[in-house]
mmCIF file of C-alpha atoms in Angstrom:
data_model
loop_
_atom_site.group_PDB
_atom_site.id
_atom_site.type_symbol
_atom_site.label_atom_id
_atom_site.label_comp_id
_atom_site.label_asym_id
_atom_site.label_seq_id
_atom_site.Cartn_x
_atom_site.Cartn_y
_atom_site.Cartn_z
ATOM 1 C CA UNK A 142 -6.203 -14.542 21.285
ATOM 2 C CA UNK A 143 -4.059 -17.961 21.402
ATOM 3 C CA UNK A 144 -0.687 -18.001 19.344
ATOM 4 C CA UNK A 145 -1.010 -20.800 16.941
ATOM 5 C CA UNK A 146 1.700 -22.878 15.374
ATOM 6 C CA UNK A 147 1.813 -24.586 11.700
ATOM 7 C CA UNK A 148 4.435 -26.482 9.607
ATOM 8 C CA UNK A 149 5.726 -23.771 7.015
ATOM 9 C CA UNK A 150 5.024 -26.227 3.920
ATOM 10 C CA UNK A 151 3.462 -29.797 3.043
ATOM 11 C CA UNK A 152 2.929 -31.401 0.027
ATOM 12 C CA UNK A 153 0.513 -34.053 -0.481
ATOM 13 C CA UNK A 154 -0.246 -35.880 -3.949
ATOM 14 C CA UNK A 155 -2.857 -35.229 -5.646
ATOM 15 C CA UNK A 156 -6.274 -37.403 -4.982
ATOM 16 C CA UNK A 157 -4.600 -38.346 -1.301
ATOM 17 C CA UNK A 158 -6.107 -36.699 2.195
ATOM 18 C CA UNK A 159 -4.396 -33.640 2.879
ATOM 19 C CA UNK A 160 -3.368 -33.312 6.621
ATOM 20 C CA UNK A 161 -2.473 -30.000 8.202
ATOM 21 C CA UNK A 162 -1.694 -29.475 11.777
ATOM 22 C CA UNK A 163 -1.985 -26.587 14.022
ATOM 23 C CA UNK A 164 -0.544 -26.102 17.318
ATOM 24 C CA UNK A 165 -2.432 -24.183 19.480
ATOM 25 C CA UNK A 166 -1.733 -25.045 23.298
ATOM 26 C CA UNK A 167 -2.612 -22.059 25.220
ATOM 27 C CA UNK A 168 -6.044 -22.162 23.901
ATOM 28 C CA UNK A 169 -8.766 -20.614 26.213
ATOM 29 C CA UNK A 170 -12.147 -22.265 27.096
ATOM 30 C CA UNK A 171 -14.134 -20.065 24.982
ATOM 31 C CA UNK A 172 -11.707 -19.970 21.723
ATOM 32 C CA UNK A 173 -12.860 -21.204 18.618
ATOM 33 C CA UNK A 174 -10.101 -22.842 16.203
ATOM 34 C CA UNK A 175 -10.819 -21.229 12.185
ATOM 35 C CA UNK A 176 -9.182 -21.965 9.295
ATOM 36 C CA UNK A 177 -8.961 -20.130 6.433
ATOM 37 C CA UNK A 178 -6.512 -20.667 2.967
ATOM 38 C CA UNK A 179 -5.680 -17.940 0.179
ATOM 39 C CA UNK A 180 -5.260 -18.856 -3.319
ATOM 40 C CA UNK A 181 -2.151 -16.901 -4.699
ATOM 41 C CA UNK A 182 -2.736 -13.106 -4.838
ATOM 42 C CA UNK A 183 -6.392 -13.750 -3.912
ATOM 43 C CA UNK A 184 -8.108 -12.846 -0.514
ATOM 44 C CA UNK A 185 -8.485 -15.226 2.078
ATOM 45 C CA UNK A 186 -11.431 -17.880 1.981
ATOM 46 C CA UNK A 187 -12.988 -19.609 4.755
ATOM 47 C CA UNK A 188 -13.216 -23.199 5.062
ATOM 48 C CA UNK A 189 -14.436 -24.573 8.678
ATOM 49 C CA UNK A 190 -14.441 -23.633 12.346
ATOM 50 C CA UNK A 191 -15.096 -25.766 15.453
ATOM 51 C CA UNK A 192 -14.874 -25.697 19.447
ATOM 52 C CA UNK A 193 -14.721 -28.842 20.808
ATOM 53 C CA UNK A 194 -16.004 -31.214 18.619
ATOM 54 C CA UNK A 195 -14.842 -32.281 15.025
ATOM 55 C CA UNK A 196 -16.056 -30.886 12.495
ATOM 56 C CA UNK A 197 -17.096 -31.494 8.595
ATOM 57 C CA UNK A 198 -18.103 -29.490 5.520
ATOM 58 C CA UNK A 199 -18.392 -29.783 1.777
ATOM 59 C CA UNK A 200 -14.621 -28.513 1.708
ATOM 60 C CA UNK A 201 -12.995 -30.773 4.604
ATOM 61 C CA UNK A 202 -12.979 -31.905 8.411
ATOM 62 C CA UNK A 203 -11.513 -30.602 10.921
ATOM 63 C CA UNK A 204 -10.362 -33.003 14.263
ATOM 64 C CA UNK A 205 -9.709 -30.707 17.342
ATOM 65 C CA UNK A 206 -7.869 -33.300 20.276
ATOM 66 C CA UNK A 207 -9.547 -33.860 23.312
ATOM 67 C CA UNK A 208 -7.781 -31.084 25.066
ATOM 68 C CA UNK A 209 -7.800 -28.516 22.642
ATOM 69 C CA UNK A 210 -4.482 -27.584 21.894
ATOM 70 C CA UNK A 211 -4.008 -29.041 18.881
ATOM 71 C CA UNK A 212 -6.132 -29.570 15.768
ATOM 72 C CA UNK A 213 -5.860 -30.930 11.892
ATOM 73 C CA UNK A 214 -7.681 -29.636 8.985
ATOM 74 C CA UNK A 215 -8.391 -32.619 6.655
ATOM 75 C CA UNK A 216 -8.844 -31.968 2.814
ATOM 76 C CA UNK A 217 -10.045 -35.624 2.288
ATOM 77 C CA UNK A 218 -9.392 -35.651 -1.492
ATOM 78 C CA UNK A 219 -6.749 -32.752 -2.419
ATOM 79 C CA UNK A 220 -6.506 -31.940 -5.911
ATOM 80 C CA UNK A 221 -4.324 -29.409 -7.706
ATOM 81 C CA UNK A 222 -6.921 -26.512 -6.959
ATOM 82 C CA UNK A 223 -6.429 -27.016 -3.080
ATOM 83 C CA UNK A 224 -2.691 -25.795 -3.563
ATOM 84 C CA UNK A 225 -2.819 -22.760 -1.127
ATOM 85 C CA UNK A 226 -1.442 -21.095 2.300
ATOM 86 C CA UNK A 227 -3.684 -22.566 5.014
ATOM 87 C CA UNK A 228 -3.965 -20.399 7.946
ATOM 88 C CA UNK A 229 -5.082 -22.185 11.659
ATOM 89 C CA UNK A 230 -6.288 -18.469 13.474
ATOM 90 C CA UNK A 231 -7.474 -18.883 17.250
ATOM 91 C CA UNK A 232 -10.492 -16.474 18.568
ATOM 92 C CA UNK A 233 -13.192 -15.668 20.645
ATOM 93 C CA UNK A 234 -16.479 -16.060 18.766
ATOM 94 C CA UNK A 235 -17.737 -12.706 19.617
ATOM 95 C CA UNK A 236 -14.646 -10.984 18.657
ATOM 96 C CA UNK A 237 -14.037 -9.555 15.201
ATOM 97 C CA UNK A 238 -10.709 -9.022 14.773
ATOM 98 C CA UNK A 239 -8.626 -12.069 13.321
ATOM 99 C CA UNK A 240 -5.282 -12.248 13.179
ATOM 100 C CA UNK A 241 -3.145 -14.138 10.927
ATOM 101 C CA UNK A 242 0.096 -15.902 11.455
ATOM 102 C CA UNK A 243 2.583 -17.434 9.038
ATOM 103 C CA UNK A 244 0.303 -20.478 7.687
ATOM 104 C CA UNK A 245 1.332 -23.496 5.756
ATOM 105 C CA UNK A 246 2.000 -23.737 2.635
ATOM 106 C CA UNK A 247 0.403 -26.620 1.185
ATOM 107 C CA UNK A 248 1.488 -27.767 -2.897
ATOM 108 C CA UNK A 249 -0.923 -30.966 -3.960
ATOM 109 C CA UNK A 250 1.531 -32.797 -6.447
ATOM 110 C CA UNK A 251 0.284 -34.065 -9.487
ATOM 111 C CA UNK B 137 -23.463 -16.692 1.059
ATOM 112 C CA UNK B 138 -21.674 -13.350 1.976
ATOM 113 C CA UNK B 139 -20.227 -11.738 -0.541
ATOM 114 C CA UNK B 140 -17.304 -8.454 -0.357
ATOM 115 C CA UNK B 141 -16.217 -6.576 -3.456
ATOM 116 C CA UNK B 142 -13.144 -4.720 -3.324
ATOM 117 C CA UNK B 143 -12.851 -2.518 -6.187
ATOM 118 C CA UNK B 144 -10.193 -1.345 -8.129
ATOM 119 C CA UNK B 145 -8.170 -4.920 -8.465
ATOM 120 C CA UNK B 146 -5.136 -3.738 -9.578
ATOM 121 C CA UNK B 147 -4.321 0.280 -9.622
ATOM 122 C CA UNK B 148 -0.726 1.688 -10.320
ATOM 123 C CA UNK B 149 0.267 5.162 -9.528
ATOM 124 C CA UNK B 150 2.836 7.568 -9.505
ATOM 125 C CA UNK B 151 4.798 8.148 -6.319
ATOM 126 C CA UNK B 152 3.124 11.271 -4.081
ATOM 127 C CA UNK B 153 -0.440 10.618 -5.443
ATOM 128 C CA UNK B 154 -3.414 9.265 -3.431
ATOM 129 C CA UNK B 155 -5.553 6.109 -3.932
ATOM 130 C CA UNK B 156 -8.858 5.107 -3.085
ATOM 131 C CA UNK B 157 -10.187 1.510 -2.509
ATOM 132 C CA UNK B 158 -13.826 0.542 -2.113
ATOM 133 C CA UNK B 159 -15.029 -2.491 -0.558
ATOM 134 C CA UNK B 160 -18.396 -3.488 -0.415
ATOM 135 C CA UNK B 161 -20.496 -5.863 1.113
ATOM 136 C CA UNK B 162 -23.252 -6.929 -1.410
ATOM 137 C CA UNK B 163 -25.911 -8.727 0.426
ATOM 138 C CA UNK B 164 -25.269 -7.871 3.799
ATOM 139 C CA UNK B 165 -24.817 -5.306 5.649
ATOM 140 C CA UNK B 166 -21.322 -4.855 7.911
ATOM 141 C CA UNK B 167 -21.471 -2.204 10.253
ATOM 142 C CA UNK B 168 -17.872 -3.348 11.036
ATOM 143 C CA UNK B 169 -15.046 -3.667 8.148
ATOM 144 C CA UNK B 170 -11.132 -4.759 8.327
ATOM 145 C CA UNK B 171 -8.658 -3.672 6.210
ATOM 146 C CA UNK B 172 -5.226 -5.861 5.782
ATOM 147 C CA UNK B 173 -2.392 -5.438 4.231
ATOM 148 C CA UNK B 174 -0.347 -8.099 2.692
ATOM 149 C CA UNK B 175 3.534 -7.934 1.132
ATOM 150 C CA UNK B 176 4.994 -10.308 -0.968
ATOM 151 C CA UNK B 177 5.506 -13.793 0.587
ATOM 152 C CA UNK B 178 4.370 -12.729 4.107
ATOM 153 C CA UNK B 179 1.110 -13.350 5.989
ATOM 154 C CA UNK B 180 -1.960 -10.692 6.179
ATOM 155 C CA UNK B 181 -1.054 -7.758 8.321
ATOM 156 C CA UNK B 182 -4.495 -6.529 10.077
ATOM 157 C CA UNK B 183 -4.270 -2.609 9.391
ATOM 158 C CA UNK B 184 -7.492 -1.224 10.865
ATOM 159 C CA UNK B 185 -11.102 -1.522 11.700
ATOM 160 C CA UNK B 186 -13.704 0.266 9.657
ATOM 161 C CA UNK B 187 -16.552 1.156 11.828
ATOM 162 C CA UNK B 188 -19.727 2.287 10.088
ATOM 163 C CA UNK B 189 -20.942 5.918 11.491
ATOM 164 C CA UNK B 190 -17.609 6.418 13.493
ATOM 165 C CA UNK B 191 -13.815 6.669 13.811
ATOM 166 C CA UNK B 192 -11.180 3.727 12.510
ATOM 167 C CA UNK B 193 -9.654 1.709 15.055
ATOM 168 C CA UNK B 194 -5.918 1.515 13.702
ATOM 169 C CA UNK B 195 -3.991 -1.132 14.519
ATOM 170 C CA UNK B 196 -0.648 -0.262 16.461
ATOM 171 C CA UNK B 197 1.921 1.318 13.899
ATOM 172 C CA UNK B 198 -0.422 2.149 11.163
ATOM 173 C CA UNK B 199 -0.281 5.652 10.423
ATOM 174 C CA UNK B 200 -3.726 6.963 10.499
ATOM 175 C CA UNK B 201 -2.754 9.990 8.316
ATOM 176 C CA UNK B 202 -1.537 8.054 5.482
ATOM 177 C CA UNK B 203 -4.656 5.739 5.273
ATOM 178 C CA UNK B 204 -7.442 7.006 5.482
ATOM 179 C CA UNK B 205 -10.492 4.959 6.531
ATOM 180 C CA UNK B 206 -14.055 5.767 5.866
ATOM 181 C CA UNK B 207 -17.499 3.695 6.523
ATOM 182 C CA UNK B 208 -20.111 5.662 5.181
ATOM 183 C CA UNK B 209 -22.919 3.555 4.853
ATOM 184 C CA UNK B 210 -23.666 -0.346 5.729
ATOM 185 C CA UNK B 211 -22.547 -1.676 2.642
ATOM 186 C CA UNK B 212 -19.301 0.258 1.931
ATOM 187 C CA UNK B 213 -15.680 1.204 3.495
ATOM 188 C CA UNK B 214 -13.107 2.934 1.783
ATOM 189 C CA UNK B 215 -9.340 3.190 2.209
ATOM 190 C CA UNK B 216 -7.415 5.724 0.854
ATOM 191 C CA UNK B 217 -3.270 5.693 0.446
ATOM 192 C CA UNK B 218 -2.448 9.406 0.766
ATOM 193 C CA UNK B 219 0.712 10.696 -0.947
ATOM 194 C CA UNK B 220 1.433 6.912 -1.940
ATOM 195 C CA UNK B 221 5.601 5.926 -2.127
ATOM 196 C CA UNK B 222 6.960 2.620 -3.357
ATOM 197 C CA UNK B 223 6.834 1.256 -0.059
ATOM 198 C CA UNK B 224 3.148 1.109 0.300
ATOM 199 C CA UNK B 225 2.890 -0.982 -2.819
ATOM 200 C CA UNK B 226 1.187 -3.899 -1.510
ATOM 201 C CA UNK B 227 -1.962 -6.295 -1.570
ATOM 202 C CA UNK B 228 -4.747 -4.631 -0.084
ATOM 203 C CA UNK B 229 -7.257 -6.871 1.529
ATOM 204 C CA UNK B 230 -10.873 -5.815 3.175
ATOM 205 C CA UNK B 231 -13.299 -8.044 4.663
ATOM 206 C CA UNK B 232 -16.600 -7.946 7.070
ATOM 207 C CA UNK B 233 -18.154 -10.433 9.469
ATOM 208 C CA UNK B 234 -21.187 -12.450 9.374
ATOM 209 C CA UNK B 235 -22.129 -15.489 11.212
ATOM 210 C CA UNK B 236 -21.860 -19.100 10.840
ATOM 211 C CA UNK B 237 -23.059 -21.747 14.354
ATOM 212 C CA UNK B 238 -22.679 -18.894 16.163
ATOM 213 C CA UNK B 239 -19.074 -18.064 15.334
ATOM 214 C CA UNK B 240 -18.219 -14.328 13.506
ATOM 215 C CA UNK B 241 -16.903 -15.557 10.358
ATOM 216 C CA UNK B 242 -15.003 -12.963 8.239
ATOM 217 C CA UNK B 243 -15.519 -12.874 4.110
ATOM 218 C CA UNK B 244 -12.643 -11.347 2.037
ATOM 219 C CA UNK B 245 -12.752 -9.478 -0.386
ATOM 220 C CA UNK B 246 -10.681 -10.497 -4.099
ATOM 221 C CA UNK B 247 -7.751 -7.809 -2.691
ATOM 222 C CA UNK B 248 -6.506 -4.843 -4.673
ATOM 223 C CA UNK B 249 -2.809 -4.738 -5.738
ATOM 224 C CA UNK B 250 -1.306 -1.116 -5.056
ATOM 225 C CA UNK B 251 1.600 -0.514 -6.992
ATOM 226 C CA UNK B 252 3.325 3.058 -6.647
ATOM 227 C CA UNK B 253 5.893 4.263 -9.603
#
């Protein structure tokens, strides 16, 4: 699976669009791009997934650039609750195994 | 949706003693689990894979011996801490796959935080 790259830490105020980036250039054709965030000392939670085109939810969008090897998770309207460690994890759909790598650490600002 | 329930959420114990962990999936059924483990501050470590009717798959460097892994029916895996020490306090983490356009999608479990006296 692809190595993927984030920022250690944002902040964004509260009520703004929350903007998170994710590196991911060595990306294969078949890779999906998932995000996930954890609450502190809760499991993870899933929040959107996408191949090629961008994608939207009830939790946020996610814009994946033309060639793939970068994406952004949008949380359009962050409030206090969305303060979490976002994780950008690259896989093959069929696969099961996901791996996680250091994340962001994202602290909406009141 | 999918829902996993990990079960005890907190547990302390005194050093050399063993601990069991239940996960469950509760309206679906996972022939395939994943345990993590998670220390302070640090990302989720992917420990093993729970397979339902057969051996773990252990993740390189995870002793087999001192977790134990068993899937003994659709709906539940179990890991167990063997002769626990301080250093395997930790946030235990299971989850199991389902599938959303297409994509396996993993569903956590709440975690259960292993402390050893």
């Amino acid at each position: 699976d692809a190595k993927t790259t984030q920022p250690p830490s944002m902040d964004c105020a509260e009520g703004r669009a929350a903007n998170l980036p994710c590196n991911h250039s060595t990306i294969s054709g078949n890779e999906y791009v998932y995000w996930y965030r954890q609450i502190h000392s809760q499991g993870p939670q899933y929040i959107i997934h996408g191949l090629k085109n961008n994608e939207t939810n009830e939790m946020a969008s996610l814009i994946i650039t033309e060639d793939r090897k970068s994406s952004t998770l949008i949380l359009p309207h962050a409030t206090l609750r969305d303060t979490a460690v976002y994780y950008c994890i690259v896989r093959t759909p069929t696969g099961n195994q996901f791996y996680f790598g250091t994340g962001t650490s994202l602290t909406v600002i009141p | 949706g999918a829902v996993v329930s990990q079960h005890p959420s907190w547990v302390i114990c005194k050093s050399g003693t063993s601990v069991k962990i239940e996960c469950r999936s509760l309206d679906f059924q996972a022939t395939t689990m994943f345990w993590y483990r998670q220390f302070p501050k640090q990302s989720l470590m992917l420990m093993a894979t729970s397979n339902e009717g057969s051996k773990a798959t252990y993740e390189q460097g995870v002793e087999k011996d001192k977790f134990l892994i068993n899937h003994a029916s659709l709906t539940l895996s179990t890991l167990t801490v063997t002769s626990a020490h301080p250093e395997d306090s930790s946030f235990y983490i299971c989850s199991a796959p389902g599938r959303i356009g297409g994509a396996n999608v993993l569903t956590f479990g709440a975690g259960s935080r292993l402390t050893v006296l």
